[in-house]
PDB file of C-alpha atoms and ligand atoms in Angstrom:
ATOM      1  CA  UNK A 202     -25.891  11.613 -42.052  1.00 86.00           C
ATOM      2  CA  UNK A 203     -28.450   8.791 -41.763  1.00 87.00           C
ATOM      3  CA  UNK A 204     -29.732   7.461 -38.441  1.00 87.00           C
ATOM      4  CA  UNK A 205     -27.679   4.281 -38.947  1.00 89.00           C
ATOM      5  CA  UNK A 206     -24.484   6.249 -39.672  1.00 92.00           C
ATOM      6  CA  UNK A 207     -25.038   8.370 -36.561  1.00 92.00           C
ATOM      7  CA  UNK A 208     -25.699   5.227 -34.500  1.00 92.00           C
ATOM      8  CA  UNK A 209     -22.433   3.688 -35.767  1.00 93.00           C
ATOM      9  CA  UNK A 210     -20.513   6.873 -35.000  1.00 95.00           C
ATOM     10  CA  UNK A 211     -21.955   7.135 -31.471  1.00 94.00           C
ATOM     11  CA  UNK A 212     -21.171   3.469 -30.882  1.00 93.00           C
ATOM     12  CA  UNK A 213     -17.594   4.069 -31.973  1.00 95.00           C
ATOM     13  CA  UNK A 214     -17.281   7.191 -29.816  1.00 96.00           C
ATOM     14  CA  UNK A 215     -18.536   5.300 -26.783  1.00 96.00           C
ATOM     15  CA  UNK A 216     -16.112   2.437 -27.479  1.00 96.00           C
ATOM     16  CA  UNK A 217     -13.184   4.869 -27.802  1.00 97.00           C
ATOM     17  CA  UNK A 218     -14.131   6.604 -24.536  1.00 97.00           C
ATOM     18  CA  UNK A 219     -14.194   3.228 -22.804  1.00 96.00           C
ATOM     19  CA  UNK A 220     -10.773   2.386 -24.266  1.00 97.00           C
ATOM     20  CA  UNK A 221      -9.363   5.671 -22.923  1.00 97.00           C
ATOM     21  CA  UNK A 222     -10.763   4.926 -19.462  1.00 96.00           C
ATOM     22  CA  UNK A 223      -9.222   1.452 -19.625  1.00 97.00           C
ATOM     23  CA  UNK A 224      -5.789   2.770 -20.664  1.00 98.00           C
ATOM     24  CA  UNK A 225      -5.884   5.416 -17.910  1.00 97.00           C
ATOM     25  CA  UNK A 226      -6.852   2.734 -15.399  1.00 97.00           C
ATOM     26  CA  UNK A 227      -3.938   0.517 -16.461  1.00 97.00           C
ATOM     27  CA  UNK A 228      -1.512   3.471 -16.245  1.00 97.00           C
ATOM     28  CA  UNK A 229      -2.731   4.322 -12.742  1.00 97.00           C
ATOM     29  CA  UNK A 230      -2.449   0.665 -11.730  1.00 97.00           C
ATOM     30  CA  UNK A 231       1.207   0.547 -12.806  1.00 97.00           C
ATOM     31  CA  UNK A 232       1.983   3.733 -10.858  1.00 97.00           C
ATOM     32  CA  UNK A 233       0.047   2.486  -7.839  1.00 98.00           C
ATOM     33  CA  UNK A 234       2.053  -0.763  -7.793  1.00 98.00           C
ATOM     34  CA  UNK A 235       5.315   1.202  -7.735  1.00 98.00           C
ATOM     35  CA  UNK A 236       4.039   3.545  -5.001  1.00 98.00           C
ATOM     36  CA  UNK A 237       2.765   0.618  -2.955  1.00 98.00           C
ATOM     37  CA  UNK A 238       6.081  -1.236  -3.374  1.00 98.00           C
ATOM     38  CA  UNK A 239       8.006   1.867  -2.250  1.00 98.00           C
ATOM     39  CA  UNK A 240       5.710   2.233   0.741  1.00 98.00           C
ATOM     40  CA  UNK A 241       6.369  -1.391   1.762  1.00 97.00           C
ATOM     41  CA  UNK A 242      10.139  -0.830   1.489  1.00 98.00           C
ATOM     42  CA  UNK A 243       9.858   2.322   3.636  1.00 98.00           C
ATOM     43  CA  UNK A 244       7.820   0.503   6.283  1.00 98.00           C
ATOM     44  CA  UNK A 245      10.328  -2.380   6.356  1.00 97.00           C
ATOM     45  CA  UNK A 246      13.281   0.040   6.641  1.00 98.00           C
ATOM     46  CA  UNK A 247      11.604   1.894   9.480  1.00 98.00           C
ATOM     47  CA  UNK A 248      11.003  -1.383  11.284  1.00 97.00           C
ATOM     48  CA  UNK A 249      14.684  -2.316  10.949  1.00 98.00           C
ATOM     49  CA  UNK A 250      15.681   1.090  12.295  1.00 98.00           C
ATOM     50  CA  UNK A 251      13.457   0.684  15.344  1.00 98.00           C
ATOM     51  CA  UNK A 252      14.843  -2.845  15.962  1.00 97.00           C
ATOM     52  CA  UNK A 253      18.394  -1.480  15.826  1.00 97.00           C
ATOM     53  CA  UNK A 254      17.470   1.256  18.314  1.00 98.00           C
ATOM     54  CA  UNK A 255      15.921  -1.395  20.580  1.00 97.00           C
ATOM     55  CA  UNK A 256      19.137  -3.427  20.356  1.00 97.00           C
ATOM     56  CA  UNK A 257      21.218  -0.440  21.482  1.00 97.00           C
ATOM     57  CA  UNK A 258      18.979  -0.005  24.519  1.00 97.00           C
ATOM     58  CA  UNK A 259      19.066  -3.737  25.313  1.00 96.00           C
ATOM     59  CA  UNK A 260      22.885  -3.770  24.987  1.00 96.00           C
ATOM     60  CA  UNK A 261      23.257  -0.827  27.372  1.00 97.00           C
ATOM     61  CA  UNK A 262      20.949  -2.612  29.823  1.00 95.00           C
ATOM     62  CA  UNK A 263      22.927  -5.868  29.572  1.00 95.00           C
ATOM     63  CA  UNK A 264      26.254  -4.034  30.014  1.00 95.00           C
ATOM     64  CA  UNK A 265      24.997  -2.220  33.076  1.00 95.00           C
ATOM     65  CA  UNK A 266      23.786  -5.465  34.633  1.00 93.00           C
ATOM     66  CA  UNK A 267      27.124  -7.147  33.897  1.00 93.00           C
ATOM     67  CA  UNK A 268      28.988  -4.272  35.560  1.00 94.00           C
ATOM     68  CA  UNK A 269      26.698  -4.429  38.594  1.00 93.00           C
ATOM     69  CA  UNK A 270      27.188  -8.205  38.828  1.00 92.00           C
ATOM     70  CA  UNK A 271      30.972  -7.766  38.695  1.00 93.00           C
ATOM     71  CA  UNK A 272      30.804  -5.128  41.418  1.00 93.00           C
ATOM     72  CA  UNK A 273      28.747  -7.373  43.709  1.00 91.00           C
ATOM     73  CA  UNK A 274      31.057 -10.342  43.033  1.00 92.00           C
ATOM     74  CA  UNK A 275      34.030  -8.195  44.031  1.00 93.00           C
ATOM     75  CA  UNK A 276      32.238  -7.080  47.178  1.00 91.00           C
ATOM     76  CA  UNK A 277      31.480 -10.702  48.008  1.00 91.00           C
ATOM     77  CA  UNK A 278      35.122 -11.619  47.615  1.00 93.00           C
ATOM     78  CA  UNK A 279      36.073  -8.798  49.994  1.00 92.00           C
ATOM     79  CA  UNK A 280      33.575 -10.021  52.619  1.00 90.00           C
ATOM     80  CA  UNK A 281      34.966 -13.551  52.385  1.00 90.00           C
ATOM     81  CA  UNK A 282      38.453 -12.225  53.059  1.00 92.00           C
ATOM     82  CA  UNK A 283      37.083 -10.253  56.057  1.00 90.00           C
ATOM     83  CA  UNK A 284      35.505 -13.457  57.332  1.00 89.00           C
ATOM     84  CA  UNK A 285      38.899 -15.115  57.567  1.00 89.00           C
ATOM     85  CA  UNK A 286      40.163 -12.180  59.583  1.00 90.00           C
ATOM     86  CA  UNK A 287      37.178 -11.954  61.981  1.00 88.00           C
ATOM     87  CA  UNK A 288      38.289 -11.148  65.486  1.00 90.00           C
ATOM     88  CA  UNK A 289      35.252 -12.410  67.377  1.00 92.00           C
ATOM     89  CA  UNK A 290      32.450 -14.926  66.958  1.00 92.00           C
ATOM     90  CA  UNK A 291      29.980 -12.076  66.819  1.00 93.00           C
ATOM     91  CA  UNK A 292      31.823 -10.362  63.985  1.00 91.00           C
ATOM     92  CA  UNK A 293      32.149 -13.745  62.236  1.00 92.00           C
ATOM     93  CA  UNK A 294      28.367 -14.400  62.460  1.00 94.00           C
ATOM     94  CA  UNK A 295      27.513 -10.864  61.276  1.00 92.00           C
ATOM     95  CA  UNK A 296      29.821 -11.228  58.278  1.00 91.00           C
ATOM     96  CA  UNK A 297      28.378 -14.659  57.471  1.00 92.00           C
ATOM     97  CA  UNK A 298      24.845 -13.197  57.311  1.00 93.00           C
ATOM     98  CA  UNK A 299      26.056 -10.354  55.092  1.00 91.00           C
ATOM     99  CA  UNK A 300      27.812 -12.840  52.800  1.00 93.00           C
ATOM    100  CA  UNK A 301      24.623 -14.923  52.493  1.00 93.00           C
ATOM    101  CA  UNK A 302      22.649 -11.817  51.543  1.00 92.00           C
ATOM    102  CA  UNK A 303      25.239 -10.785  48.982  1.00 90.00           C
ATOM    103  CA  UNK A 304      25.380 -14.286  47.534  1.00 92.00           C
ATOM    104  CA  UNK A 305      21.627 -14.104  46.910  1.00 93.00           C
ATOM    105  CA  UNK A 306      22.017 -10.691  45.365  1.00 91.00           C
ATOM    106  CA  UNK A 307      24.846 -12.040  43.229  1.00 91.00           C
ATOM    107  CA  UNK A 308      22.715 -14.998  42.003  1.00 93.00           C
ATOM    108  CA  UNK A 309      19.813 -12.752  41.181  1.00 93.00           C
ATOM    109  CA  UNK A 310      22.063 -10.337  39.279  1.00 92.00           C
ATOM    110  CA  UNK A 311      23.557 -13.239  37.325  1.00 92.00           C
ATOM    111  CA  UNK A 312      20.036 -14.306  36.312  1.00 94.00           C
ATOM    112  CA  UNK A 313      19.134 -10.753  35.300  1.00 94.00           C
ATOM    113  CA  UNK A 314      22.324 -10.453  33.244  1.00 93.00           C
ATOM    114  CA  UNK A 315      21.542 -13.692  31.405  1.00 94.00           C
ATOM    115  CA  UNK A 316      18.001 -12.462  30.724  1.00 95.00           C
ATOM    116  CA  UNK A 317      19.329  -9.162  29.382  1.00 94.00           C
ATOM    117  CA  UNK A 318      21.774 -10.987  27.082  1.00 95.00           C
ATOM    118  CA  UNK A 319      18.966 -13.297  25.890  1.00 96.00           C
ATOM    119  CA  UNK A 320      16.906 -10.178  25.099  1.00 95.00           C
ATOM    120  CA  UNK A 321      19.794  -8.895  22.933  1.00 96.00           C
ATOM    121  CA  UNK A 322      19.910 -12.268  21.092  1.00 96.00           C
ATOM    122  CA  UNK A 323      16.140 -12.146  20.528  1.00 97.00           C
ATOM    123  CA  UNK A 324      16.413  -8.657  19.030  1.00 97.00           C
ATOM    124  CA  UNK A 325      19.245  -9.918  16.785  1.00 97.00           C
ATOM    125  CA  UNK A 326      16.812 -12.498  15.372  1.00 97.00           C
ATOM    126  CA  UNK A 327      14.198  -9.775  14.843  1.00 97.00           C
ATOM    127  CA  UNK A 328      16.809  -7.681  13.028  1.00 97.00           C
ATOM    128  CA  UNK A 329      17.588 -10.596  10.685  1.00 97.00           C
ATOM    129  CA  UNK A 330      13.891 -11.020   9.927  1.00 97.00           C
ATOM    130  CA  UNK A 331      13.481  -7.240   9.356  1.00 97.00           C
ATOM    131  CA  UNK A 332      16.454  -7.320   6.932  1.00 97.00           C
ATOM    132  CA  UNK A 333      14.824 -10.220   5.080  1.00 98.00           C
ATOM    133  CA  UNK A 334      11.554  -8.270   4.872  1.00 97.00           C
ATOM    134  CA  UNK A 335      13.428  -5.327   3.310  1.00 97.00           C
ATOM    135  CA  UNK A 336      14.989  -7.589   0.677  1.00 98.00           C
ATOM    136  CA  UNK A 337      11.584  -9.092  -0.129  1.00 98.00           C
ATOM    137  CA  UNK A 338       9.920  -5.662  -0.333  1.00 97.00           C
ATOM    138  CA  UNK A 339      12.761  -4.396  -2.561  1.00 98.00           C
ATOM    139  CA  UNK A 340      12.202  -7.405  -4.837  1.00 98.00           C
ATOM    140  CA  UNK A 341       8.508  -6.568  -5.172  1.00 98.00           C
ATOM    141  CA  UNK A 342       9.322  -2.891  -5.773  1.00 98.00           C
ATOM    142  CA  UNK A 343      11.880  -3.695  -8.476  1.00 98.00           C
ATOM    143  CA  UNK A 344       9.393  -5.944 -10.246  1.00 98.00           C
ATOM    144  CA  UNK A 345       6.767  -3.184 -10.131  1.00 98.00           C
ATOM    145  CA  UNK A 346       9.313  -0.657 -11.471  1.00 98.00           C
ATOM    146  CA  UNK A 347      10.344  -3.014 -14.292  1.00 98.00           C
ATOM    147  CA  UNK A 348       6.725  -3.614 -15.213  1.00 97.00           C
ATOM    148  CA  UNK A 349       6.075   0.144 -15.162  1.00 97.00           C
ATOM    149  CA  UNK A 350       9.134   0.923 -17.302  1.00 97.00           C
ATOM    150  CA  UNK A 351       8.221  -1.812 -19.781  1.00 97.00           C
ATOM    151  CA  UNK A 352       4.525  -0.996 -20.139  1.00 97.00           C
ATOM    152  CA  UNK A 353       4.149   2.730 -19.472  1.00 97.00           C
ATOM    153  CA  UNK A 354       5.604   3.932 -22.817  1.00 97.00           C
ATOM    154  CA  UNK A 355       3.333   1.548 -24.741  1.00 97.00           C
ATOM    155  CA  UNK A 356       0.289   2.711 -22.777  1.00 97.00           C
ATOM    156  CA  UNK A 357       1.213   6.365 -23.355  1.00 97.00           C
ATOM    157  CA  UNK A 358       1.483   5.685 -27.092  1.00 98.00           C
ATOM    158  CA  UNK A 359      -1.844   3.795 -27.032  1.00 98.00           C
ATOM    159  CA  UNK A 360      -3.455   6.707 -25.233  1.00 98.00           C
ATOM    160  CA  UNK A 361      -2.170   9.240 -27.737  1.00 98.00           C
ATOM    161  CA  UNK A 362      -3.321   7.079 -30.643  1.00 98.00           C
ATOM    162  CA  UNK A 363      -6.766   6.506 -29.078  1.00 98.00           C
ATOM    163  CA  UNK A 364      -7.191  10.239 -28.361  1.00 97.00           C
ATOM    164  CA  UNK A 365      -6.368  10.933 -31.992  1.00 98.00           C
ATOM    165  CA  UNK A 366      -9.053   8.431 -33.060  1.00 98.00           C
ATOM    166  CA  UNK A 367     -11.478  10.175 -30.696  1.00 97.00           C
ATOM    167  CA  UNK A 368     -10.736  13.592 -32.227  1.00 97.00           C
ATOM    168  CA  UNK A 369     -11.269  12.149 -35.701  1.00 97.00           C
ATOM    169  CA  UNK A 370     -14.561  10.498 -34.734  1.00 97.00           C
ATOM    170  CA  UNK A 371     -15.762  13.646 -32.940  1.00 96.00           C
ATOM    171  CA  UNK A 372     -15.054  15.751 -36.008  1.00 96.00           C
ATOM    172  CA  UNK A 373     -17.598  13.642 -37.906  1.00 96.00           C
ATOM    173  CA  UNK A 374     -20.463  14.524 -35.510  1.00 95.00           C
ATOM    174  CA  UNK A 375     -23.187  16.562 -37.193  1.00 93.00           C
ATOM    175  CA  UNK A 376     -23.615  20.095 -35.863  1.00 89.00           C
ATOM    176  CA  UNK A 377     -26.912  19.276 -34.094  1.00 86.00           C
ATOM    177  CA  UNK A 378     -25.297  16.506 -32.049  1.00 92.00           C
ATOM    178  CA  UNK A 379     -21.882  17.991 -31.479  1.00 94.00           C
ATOM    179  CA  UNK A 380     -22.925  20.658 -28.915  1.00 94.00           C
ATOM    180  CA  UNK A 381     -25.023  18.282 -26.774  1.00 96.00           C
ATOM    181  CA  UNK A 382     -22.316  15.628 -27.002  1.00 96.00           C
ATOM    182  CA  UNK A 383     -19.627  18.070 -25.800  1.00 96.00           C
ATOM    183  CA  UNK A 384     -21.817  19.256 -22.923  1.00 96.00           C
ATOM    184  CA  UNK A 385     -22.530  15.680 -21.815  1.00 97.00           C
ATOM    185  CA  UNK A 386     -18.822  14.745 -22.030  1.00 97.00           C
ATOM    186  CA  UNK A 387     -17.902  17.743 -19.898  1.00 96.00           C
ATOM    187  CA  UNK A 388     -20.718  17.043 -17.383  1.00 96.00           C
ATOM    188  CA  UNK A 389     -20.296  13.291 -16.991  1.00 96.00           C
ATOM    189  CA  UNK A 390     -16.878  12.392 -18.417  1.00 93.00           C
ATOM    190  CA  UNK A 391     -16.423  10.579 -21.714  1.00 90.00           C
ATOM    191  CA  UNK A 392     -17.403   7.057 -20.732  1.00 91.00           C
ATOM    192  CA  UNK A 393     -20.526   8.144 -18.840  1.00 95.00           C
ATOM    193  CA  UNK A 394     -21.677  10.797 -21.298  1.00 96.00           C
ATOM    194  CA  UNK A 395     -23.364   8.357 -23.661  1.00 96.00           C
ATOM    195  CA  UNK A 396     -26.135   5.854 -22.970  1.00 96.00           C
ATOM    196  CA  UNK A 397     -27.057   3.151 -25.486  1.00 95.00           C
ATOM    197  CA  UNK A 398     -30.726   2.253 -25.705  1.00 95.00           C
ATOM    198  CA  UNK A 399     -31.269  -1.172 -24.216  1.00 92.00           C
ATOM    199  CA  UNK A 400     -33.732  -3.798 -25.337  1.00 89.00           C
ATOM    200  CA  UNK A 401     -37.304  -2.826 -24.536  1.00 88.00           C
ATOM    201  CA  UNK A 402     -36.523   0.894 -24.901  1.00 91.00           C
ATOM    202  CA  UNK A 403     -34.646   1.638 -21.669  1.00 95.00           C
ATOM    203  CA  UNK A 404     -31.803   4.065 -20.970  1.00 96.00           C
ATOM    204  CA  UNK A 405     -28.565   2.050 -20.839  1.00 94.00           C
ATOM    205  CA  UNK A 406     -27.256   4.292 -18.074  1.00 96.00           C
ATOM    206  CA  UNK A 407     -30.091   4.711 -15.547  1.00 97.00           C
ATOM    207  CA  UNK A 408     -32.456   2.012 -16.813  1.00 96.00           C
ATOM    208  CA  UNK A 409     -35.457   4.363 -17.071  1.00 96.00           C
ATOM    209  CA  UNK A 410     -38.000   3.525 -19.731  1.00 95.00           C
ATOM    210  CA  UNK A 411     -37.794   5.859 -22.713  1.00 95.00           C
ATOM    211  CA  UNK A 412     -41.109   6.784 -24.437  1.00 94.00           C
ATOM    212  CA  UNK A 413     -41.472   4.958 -27.769  1.00 93.00           C
ATOM    213  CA  UNK A 414     -41.628   8.223 -29.749  1.00 95.00           C
ATOM    214  CA  UNK A 415     -38.306   9.278 -28.207  1.00 95.00           C
ATOM    215  CA  UNK A 416     -36.805   5.880 -29.028  1.00 94.00           C
ATOM    216  CA  UNK A 417     -37.862   6.379 -32.654  1.00 93.00           C
ATOM    217  CA  UNK A 418     -36.304   9.847 -32.689  1.00 94.00           C
ATOM    218  CA  UNK A 419     -33.040   8.534 -31.198  1.00 94.00           C
ATOM    219  CA  UNK A 420     -32.977   5.742 -33.802  1.00 91.00           C
ATOM    220  CA  UNK A 421     -33.369   8.284 -36.559  1.00 90.00           C
ATOM    221  CA  UNK A 422     -30.298  10.142 -35.264  1.00 90.00           C
ATOM    222  CA  UNK A 423     -31.824  12.995 -33.201  1.00 92.00           C
ATOM    223  CA  UNK A 424     -29.795  14.437 -30.331  1.00 93.00           C
ATOM    224  CA  UNK A 425     -31.849  13.535 -27.251  1.00 95.00           C
ATOM    225  CA  UNK A 426     -30.755  13.162 -23.653  1.00 96.00           C
ATOM    226  CA  UNK A 427     -32.406  10.808 -21.159  1.00 96.00           C
ATOM    227  CA  UNK A 428     -34.895  12.928 -19.201  1.00 96.00           C
ATOM    228  CA  UNK A 429     -33.966  11.076 -15.996  1.00 96.00           C
ATOM    229  CA  UNK A 430     -30.138  10.969 -16.005  1.00 96.00           C
ATOM    230  CA  UNK A 431     -29.237  13.479 -18.728  1.00 96.00           C
ATOM    231  CA  UNK A 432     -27.017  11.112 -20.756  1.00 97.00           C
ATOM    232  CA  UNK A 433     -27.011  11.426 -24.526  1.00 97.00           C
ATOM    233  CA  UNK A 434     -29.001   8.491 -25.900  1.00 97.00           C
ATOM    234  CA  UNK A 435     -27.968   6.533 -28.981  1.00 95.00           C
ATOM    235  CA  UNK A 436     -28.905   3.381 -30.820  1.00 93.00           C
ATOM    236  CA  UNK A 437     -26.209   0.711 -30.364  1.00 92.00           C
ATOM    237  CA  UNK A 438     -25.166  -1.603 -33.181  1.00 86.00           C
ATOM    238  CA  UNK A 439     -27.606  -4.479 -33.765  1.00 81.00           C
ATOM    239  CA  UNK A 440     -30.250  -2.764 -31.625  1.00 83.00           C
ATOM    240  CA  UNK A 441     -33.641  -4.408 -31.401  1.00 77.00           C
ATOM    241  CA  UNK A 442     -36.537  -2.718 -29.647  1.00 71.00           C
ATOM    242  CA  UNK A 443     -37.878  -6.031 -28.315  1.00 67.00           C
TER     243      UNK A 443
HETATM  244 ZN1   ZN B 696     -30.942   7.672 -18.218  1.00 58.27          ZN
END
């Protein structure tokens, strides 16, 4: 194999590795969108649950206050009847004071009951908004699922096809390159295993300057790793030293 043929092969291998990384990234992105959508639905459902629990508590509170108000109103009524039957001025005055106190208590309980009922209404509004949030989150989730179902099979097929192209390209590597290439792929992962020379004779991965003799050797197709970062160097298509 000539230096140019090796350079073309390495260029192709690097391109295929980048394509595989890109396909994997897009697959993960689709899955992440579905997981994120599901998470949002779960959060919204939990919020609705907690609002419903809060409504139960607020309803119990309002009911208790209503019962207490009814009890005090009944008591007040009884005192007023006693007032009509008072046998002495003293008893009349004492009952009047008690009635005044109970009237105040009655007013305050009426206010508290109204507040408790208003709290129930406020929670009802929060429940409506939590239900809306669930519907919105479910809409986002369904879109993410549709997108996943539509695109995932195509990506899987692309990945299989690209891996096949990689195997074919790898099988063309000369024996002297194949071992170093495999070691670099296993050490750094496909995309990061290879480093194209960059203009001026630098490593395309770590940017270290490569000695000119080494650049010449790489251009003639020798298997040489960057002494700084360990990536397998190659001459990219259309490479110019300067
Ligand atoms: Zn390097």
